[in-house]
Coordinates of C-alpha atoms in Angstrom, one line a residue:
M1 CA 97.9 132.7 31.4
W2 CA 97.6 135.5 33.7
W3 CA 100.3 134.2 36.0
A4 CA 102.9 134.7 33.2
R5 CA 103.4 138.2 34.3
S6 CA 102.4 138.4 37.9
R7 CA 104.6 138.4 40.8
A8 CA 104.6 135.2 43.0
I9 CA 102.7 135.2 46.2
D10 CA 104.6 134.0 49.2
I11 CA 102.9 131.5 51.8
Y12 CA 104.3 130.2 55.2
L13 CA 102.3 127.2 56.1
S14 CA 102.6 125.1 59.3
R15 CA 100.0 123.1 61.3
K16 CA 99.4 126.5 63.4
T17 CA 99.9 129.4 60.9
L18 CA 99.3 130.4 57.5
A19 CA 101.1 133.7 56.4
L20 CA 100.4 135.4 53.2
R21 CA 102.8 138.1 51.5
D22 CA 101.9 139.7 48.1
G23 CA 104.6 141.9 47.4
D24 CA 104.8 145.1 49.4
Q25 CA 101.3 144.7 50.6
P26 CA 100.9 143.9 54.4
T27 CA 101.3 140.5 55.5
Q28 CA 98.2 138.6 56.4
V29 CA 98.8 136.3 59.2
H30 CA 96.1 133.6 60.2
S31 CA 96.0 131.3 62.9
L32 CA 94.6 127.7 62.1
E33 CA 92.2 125.8 64.1
A34 CA 92.8 122.1 64.8
G35 CA 95.6 122.0 62.1
D36 CA 93.2 122.5 59.3
W37 CA 95.5 124.5 56.9
A38 CA 93.5 123.4 53.9
S39 CA 90.6 125.8 54.1
P40 CA 92.3 128.8 54.7
L41 CA 94.9 128.1 51.9
Q42 CA 91.8 127.2 49.6
E43 CA 90.3 130.6 50.6
A44 CA 93.8 132.6 49.6
L45 CA 93.8 130.8 46.2
A46 CA 90.3 131.6 45.4
A47 CA 91.0 135.3 46.2
N48 CA 93.9 135.3 44.0
P49 CA 93.2 133.3 40.8
K50 CA 95.8 132.6 38.1
R51 CA 98.6 133.6 40.2
R52 CA 102.2 132.4 40.7
W53 CA 102.9 130.8 44.3
N54 CA 105.6 130.2 46.7
V55 CA 104.5 127.9 49.3
W56 CA 107.1 127.7 52.4
L57 CA 106.6 124.7 54.7
G58 CA 107.4 125.1 58.4
G59 CA 106.7 123.4 61.8
R60 CA 105.3 119.9 61.7
M61 CA 104.8 120.3 57.8
C62 CA 108.4 119.6 57.1
A63 CA 111.1 118.2 59.5
L64 CA 114.9 117.6 58.9
H65 CA 116.4 114.0 59.5
A66 CA 119.8 113.0 59.3
M67 CA 120.1 109.3 58.3
E68 CA 122.8 106.8 57.7
P69 CA 123.2 106.1 54.0
I70 CA 121.1 103.0 52.5
E71 CA 122.5 100.4 50.7
G72 CA 121.5 99.0 47.4
V73 CA 119.8 102.3 46.3
R74 CA 120.7 103.3 42.8
T75 CA 118.4 106.6 42.1
L76 CA 117.2 109.5 43.9
E77 CA 113.7 108.0 43.6
E78 CA 114.8 104.6 45.1
A79 CA 116.5 106.6 48.0
E80 CA 113.5 109.0 48.8
A81 CA 111.1 105.9 48.6
A82 CA 113.3 103.9 51.2
L83 CA 113.6 106.9 53.4
A84 CA 110.0 107.5 53.4
A85 CA 109.4 103.8 54.2
L86 CA 112.1 104.4 57.2
L87 CA 110.3 107.6 58.5
S88 CA 106.7 106.6 58.3
A89 CA 104.5 105.3 61.2
P90 CA 101.2 103.6 60.6
E91 CA 99.1 106.9 61.5
T92 CA 101.6 109.1 60.0
P93 CA 102.8 108.2 56.6
V94 CA 105.5 110.7 55.3
D95 CA 107.2 111.6 51.8
A96 CA 110.9 112.2 52.1
R97 CA 112.8 114.6 50.1
L98 CA 116.7 114.2 50.1
A99 CA 118.5 117.7 50.2
F100 CA 121.1 116.8 48.1
W101 CA 122.0 113.6 46.1
P102 CA 124.9 112.1 48.4
E103 CA 128.4 111.5 47.0
K104 CA 130.1 108.2 47.4
G105 CA 131.1 107.7 50.8
E106 CA 128.8 110.4 52.3
S107 CA 128.5 109.8 56.0
L108 CA 124.9 111.2 56.4
W109 CA 121.9 111.6 54.2
V110 CA 119.9 114.7 55.0
A111 CA 116.2 114.3 54.4
A112 CA 113.2 116.6 54.7
A113 CA 109.8 114.6 55.7
M114 CA 106.4 116.0 55.1
P115 CA 103.0 114.3 55.3
A116 CA 102.4 111.7 52.6
G117 CA 100.8 113.1 49.5
L118 CA 101.1 117.2 50.5
P119 CA 103.0 118.3 47.3
G120 CA 100.6 116.9 45.2
R121 CA 97.5 118.1 47.1
I122 CA 99.1 121.5 47.2
Q123 CA 99.8 121.2 43.5
A124 CA 96.2 120.3 42.7
M125 CA 94.7 123.0 44.8
V126 CA 96.8 125.8 43.1
G127 CA 96.0 124.4 39.7
A128 CA 92.1 124.2 40.7
Y129 CA 92.6 128.2 40.6
G130 CA 94.6 128.4 37.4
G131 CA 97.6 129.1 39.2
R132 CA 101.1 127.9 39.1
L133 CA 103.3 126.6 42.1
E134 CA 106.6 128.0 41.6
K135 CA 108.3 126.5 44.9
L136 CA 107.1 124.2 47.6
R137 CA 110.0 124.0 50.1
P138 CA 111.1 124.3 53.7
W139 CA 111.3 127.9 54.7
W140 CA 114.8 128.0 55.9
V141 CA 115.8 126.9 52.5
A142 CA 115.4 130.6 51.3
F143 CA 118.1 131.5 54.1
S144 CA 120.4 128.5 54.1
T145 CA 123.2 130.1 51.8
S146 CA 123.5 133.0 54.1
L147 CA 123.4 131.2 57.5
E148 CA 126.5 129.7 59.4
P149 CA 127.8 126.2 58.8
D150 CA 126.5 125.4 62.5
V151 CA 122.9 126.8 63.1
A152 CA 119.5 126.5 64.5
V153 CA 116.3 128.0 63.3
C154 CA 112.9 128.6 64.9
D155 CA 109.5 128.9 63.4
D156 CA 106.2 128.8 65.2
E157 CA 106.3 125.2 66.4
S158 CA 109.5 123.7 65.7
L159 CA 113.3 124.4 65.9
H160 CA 115.7 122.9 62.9
Y161 CA 119.5 122.8 63.2
W162 CA 122.3 121.6 61.4
R163 CA 126.1 121.2 62.0
S164 CA 128.7 121.0 59.3
S165 CA 132.3 119.6 59.1
D166 CA 135.5 122.0 58.1
A167 CA 134.7 120.2 54.7
G168 CA 131.3 121.7 54.3
K169 CA 129.4 118.3 54.9
V170 CA 126.3 118.0 57.1
R171 CA 127.4 115.9 60.0
A172 CA 124.4 116.5 62.1
A173 CA 120.7 117.7 61.4
G174 CA 117.4 117.3 63.0
S175 CA 114.2 119.2 63.9
V176 CA 112.5 119.6 67.4
I177 CA 108.6 119.8 67.1
W178 CA 106.4 121.0 69.9
S179 CA 102.7 121.4 70.4
E180 CA 103.0 124.1 73.3
P181 CA 105.7 126.6 73.6
P182 CA 108.9 125.2 75.0
S183 CA 111.6 126.3 76.9
L184 CA 114.1 126.9 74.2
S185 CA 116.8 127.5 76.7
Q186 CA 116.4 124.0 77.6
I187 CA 116.4 122.7 74.0
L188 CA 119.4 125.0 73.0
R189 CA 121.4 124.0 76.2
R190 CA 121.2 120.3 75.1
L191 CA 122.0 121.2 71.4
R192 CA 125.0 123.1 72.4
V193 CA 126.7 120.5 74.5
V194 CA 128.7 119.8 71.7
G195 CA 129.7 123.5 70.4
P196 CA 128.2 126.9 69.8
L197 CA 124.9 127.2 67.7
P198 CA 123.8 130.6 66.7
T199 CA 120.1 130.8 66.6
W200 CA 117.8 132.7 64.7
R201 CA 113.8 133.0 64.4
L202 CA 111.4 133.4 61.5
S203 CA 109.7 136.7 61.5
L204 CA 106.6 136.6 59.3
L205 CA 105.9 140.4 59.7
E206 CA 109.2 141.8 58.3
D207 CA 110.6 141.7 55.0
S208 CA 114.3 140.6 54.4
G209 CA 114.4 142.7 51.0
S210 CA 115.6 139.4 49.2
T211 CA 113.0 136.9 50.7
A212 CA 109.4 136.9 51.4
F213 CA 109.9 136.9 55.1
A214 CA 113.0 137.8 57.3
L215 CA 114.9 136.4 60.3
Q216 CA 115.9 137.6 63.5
P217 CA 118.7 136.8 65.6
L218 CA 117.1 134.7 68.7
T219 CA 118.5 136.6 71.9
E220 CA 118.8 135.1 75.4
E221 CA 115.6 137.1 76.5
T222 CA 113.3 135.3 73.8
H223 CA 114.8 131.8 74.5
A224 CA 112.2 131.1 77.5
T225 CA 109.4 132.2 75.8
G226 CA 109.6 130.4 72.6
R227 CA 108.5 133.4 70.6
T228 CA 108.6 133.6 66.8

């Protein structure tokens, strides 16, 4: 297969934006119409057949939730099925993925919720053009090991945050998702009531060297605009 020796193409995907980075070539950024991400993604796949792909989900495609442990589940599959049922609404069913398998006595479960069937749909689209899906993850996972224990990260339509205990256990996490640019100052003011929260924003046009895209510190000047 051709993809065996090719480098992976990275795609950032939200309801508003699709950004494609292929190595050191200029990043292609597309604004999506009415949340239609499938058509632009299919065009990108068709233009790059038999390639490897990393798909990084943002915005309303993947939201963080901190949940109380669910009694009686014995396996990861049972836990994720139960979380999906709790987090779904009749009009907006979701799939849930645990960030980690909880240890005994874990006080919170941290899950990412994405539109139901999304992983399988993207996998099928990639396969239709002879490609291979290597990663399908929330975008912030690429940076999580280098970020502070308490942190907020912003993309083009959402803010995701988590706080950790001194022992490194997540004690709070969540996502704030918007349809129009908010006053990030107001959102962060509420989140910072319980303590400092360093904030970063995703930059789709920059390359961090170790990941496809980059993070920039979110300064006070950019809080009011919600720019990413």
